[in-house]
């Protein structure tokens, strides 16, 4: 990925990711294709959906966040849970 400039103030942006902290685990947030479907057992049903890891850039000057869903789709083994 090329150089990142803040669209709000033109400042430098640094790479990072949004940490998903739940039930004692630490995960990187994912972008999921489609609309959220409620699941009685799991909160949201994501079975068979397309996942992409989310990369988030932060402006060092104003804190603006810019997120990208990476181009590679996560392997199908990660999809069902
Ligand atoms: Zn900025």
PDB file of C-alpha atoms and ligand atoms in Angstrom:
ATOM      1  CA  UNK A   1       0.000   0.000   0.000  1.00  0.00           C
ATOM      2  CA  UNK A   2       1.303   3.449  -0.881  1.00  0.00           C
ATOM      3  CA  UNK A   3       1.786   6.442   1.395  1.00  0.00           C
ATOM      4  CA  UNK A   4      -1.199   7.354   3.529  1.00  0.00           C
ATOM      5  CA  UNK A   5      -2.237  10.944   4.165  1.00  0.00           C
ATOM      6  CA  UNK A   6      -5.088  11.997   6.423  1.00  0.00           C
ATOM      7  CA  UNK A   7      -8.106  13.132   4.399  1.00  0.00           C
ATOM      8  CA  UNK A   8      -9.101  15.487   7.255  1.00  0.00           C
ATOM      9  CA  UNK A   9      -5.860  17.354   7.987  1.00  0.00           C
ATOM     10  CA  UNK A  10      -3.244  15.946   5.578  1.00  0.00           C
ATOM     11  CA  UNK A  11      -1.176  14.517   8.442  1.00  0.00           C
ATOM     12  CA  UNK A  12       0.876  11.320   8.441  1.00  0.00           C
ATOM     13  CA  UNK A  13      -1.008   8.085   9.058  1.00  0.00           C
ATOM     14  CA  UNK A  14       0.298   5.051  10.898  1.00  0.00           C
ATOM     15  CA  UNK A  15      -0.777   1.458  10.320  1.00  0.00           C
ATOM     16  CA  UNK A  16      -2.738  -0.459  12.916  1.00  0.00           C
ATOM     17  CA  UNK A  17      -5.842  -2.524  13.442  1.00  0.00           C
ATOM     18  CA  UNK A  18      -8.963  -2.503  15.595  1.00  0.00           C
ATOM     19  CA  UNK A  19      -8.633  -5.061  18.366  1.00  0.00           C
ATOM     20  CA  UNK A  20     -11.721  -7.139  19.057  1.00  0.00           C
ATOM     21  CA  UNK A  21     -11.658  -8.023  22.741  1.00  0.00           C
ATOM     22  CA  UNK A  22     -14.299 -10.497  23.793  1.00  0.00           C
ATOM     23  CA  UNK A  23     -14.490 -13.441  26.190  1.00  0.00           C
ATOM     24  CA  UNK A  24     -10.790 -13.332  26.987  1.00  0.00           C
ATOM     25  CA  UNK A  25      -9.614 -13.584  23.388  1.00  0.00           C
ATOM     26  CA  UNK A  26      -7.912 -10.953  21.264  1.00  0.00           C
ATOM     27  CA  UNK A  27      -8.796 -10.816  17.585  1.00  0.00           C
ATOM     28  CA  UNK A  28      -8.429  -8.458  14.653  1.00  0.00           C
ATOM     29  CA  UNK A  29     -11.774  -7.098  13.480  1.00  0.00           C
ATOM     30  CA  UNK A  30     -13.105  -8.452  10.213  1.00  0.00           C
ATOM     31  CA  UNK A  31     -15.268  -6.991   7.501  1.00  0.00           C
ATOM     32  CA  UNK A  32     -18.135  -9.346   6.671  1.00  0.00           C
ATOM     33  CA  UNK A  33     -20.017  -9.179   3.380  1.00  0.00           C
ATOM     34  CA  UNK A  34     -23.779  -8.718   3.650  1.00  0.00           C
ATOM     35  CA  UNK A  35     -26.049  -7.563   6.456  1.00  0.00           C
ATOM     36  CA  UNK A  36     -25.827  -8.897  10.038  1.00  0.00           C
ATOM     37  CA  UNK A  37     -28.127 -11.812  10.816  1.00  0.00           C
ATOM     38  CA  UNK A  38     -29.037 -12.306  14.470  1.00  0.00           C
ATOM     39  CA  UNK A  39     -28.282 -15.742  15.913  1.00  0.00           C
ATOM     40  CA  UNK A  40     -29.857 -16.951  19.150  1.00  0.00           C
ATOM     41  CA  UNK A  41     -26.690 -18.751  20.301  1.00  0.00           C
ATOM     42  CA  UNK A  42     -23.863 -16.651  18.891  1.00  0.00           C
ATOM     43  CA  UNK A  43     -25.146 -13.069  18.810  1.00  0.00           C
ATOM     44  CA  UNK A  44     -24.676 -12.849  15.053  1.00  0.00           C
ATOM     45  CA  UNK A  45     -24.684 -15.620  12.486  1.00  0.00           C
ATOM     46  CA  UNK A  46     -21.716 -15.400  10.126  1.00  0.00           C
ATOM     47  CA  UNK A  47     -21.792 -18.922   8.698  1.00  0.00           C
ATOM     48  CA  UNK A  48     -20.814 -19.044   5.022  1.00  0.00           C
ATOM     49  CA  UNK A  49     -20.109 -15.313   4.859  1.00  0.00           C
ATOM     50  CA  UNK A  50     -17.090 -13.719   3.249  1.00  0.00           C
ATOM     51  CA  UNK A  51     -14.510 -12.357   5.730  1.00  0.00           C
ATOM     52  CA  UNK A  52     -11.735  -9.872   5.194  1.00  0.00           C
ATOM     53  CA  UNK A  53      -9.272  -8.644   7.782  1.00  0.00           C
ATOM     54  CA  UNK A  54      -9.634  -4.931   8.508  1.00  0.00           C
ATOM     55  CA  UNK A  55      -6.529  -2.747   8.468  1.00  0.00           C
ATOM     56  CA  UNK A  56      -6.969   0.664  10.077  1.00  0.00           C
ATOM     57  CA  UNK A  57      -4.725   3.675   9.676  1.00  0.00           C
ATOM     58  CA  UNK A  58      -4.614   6.416  12.314  1.00  0.00           C
ATOM     59  CA  UNK A  59      -3.660  10.043  11.748  1.00  0.00           C
ATOM     60  CA  UNK A  60      -0.883  10.999  14.172  1.00  0.00           C
ATOM     61  CA  UNK A  61      -2.062  14.628  14.159  1.00  0.00           C
ATOM     62  CA  UNK A  62      -5.853  14.511  14.565  1.00  0.00           C
ATOM     63  CA  UNK A  63      -6.595  10.839  15.331  1.00  0.00           C
ATOM     64  CA  UNK A  64      -8.785  10.300  12.277  1.00  0.00           C
ATOM     65  CA  UNK A  65      -9.196   6.597  11.463  1.00  0.00           C
ATOM     66  CA  UNK A  66      -9.333   5.176   7.956  1.00  0.00           C
ATOM     67  CA  UNK A  67     -10.086   1.478   7.484  1.00  0.00           C
ATOM     68  CA  UNK A  68      -9.416  -0.893   4.606  1.00  0.00           C
ATOM     69  CA  UNK A  69     -10.789  -4.396   4.174  1.00  0.00           C
ATOM     70  CA  UNK A  70      -7.796  -6.265   2.746  1.00  0.00           C
ATOM     71  CA  UNK A  71      -8.132  -7.657  -0.781  1.00  0.00           C
ATOM     72  CA  UNK A  72      -7.486 -11.276   0.235  1.00  0.00           C
ATOM     73  CA  UNK A  73     -10.507 -13.137   1.561  1.00  0.00           C
ATOM     74  CA  UNK A  74      -9.791 -15.016   4.795  1.00  0.00           C
ATOM     75  CA  UNK A  75      -9.489 -18.797   4.312  1.00  0.00           C
ATOM     76  CA  UNK A  76     -12.822 -20.686   4.484  1.00  0.00           C
ATOM     77  CA  UNK A  77     -11.623 -22.581   7.597  1.00  0.00           C
ATOM     78  CA  UNK A  78     -12.031 -19.328   9.538  1.00  0.00           C
ATOM     79  CA  UNK A  79     -15.549 -18.675   8.296  1.00  0.00           C
ATOM     80  CA  UNK A  80     -17.586 -21.121  10.315  1.00  0.00           C
ATOM     81  CA  UNK A  81     -17.897 -20.566  14.025  1.00  0.00           C
TER      82      UNK A  81
HETATM   83 ZN1  LIG B   1      -5.589  14.105  10.481  1.00  0.00          ZN
END
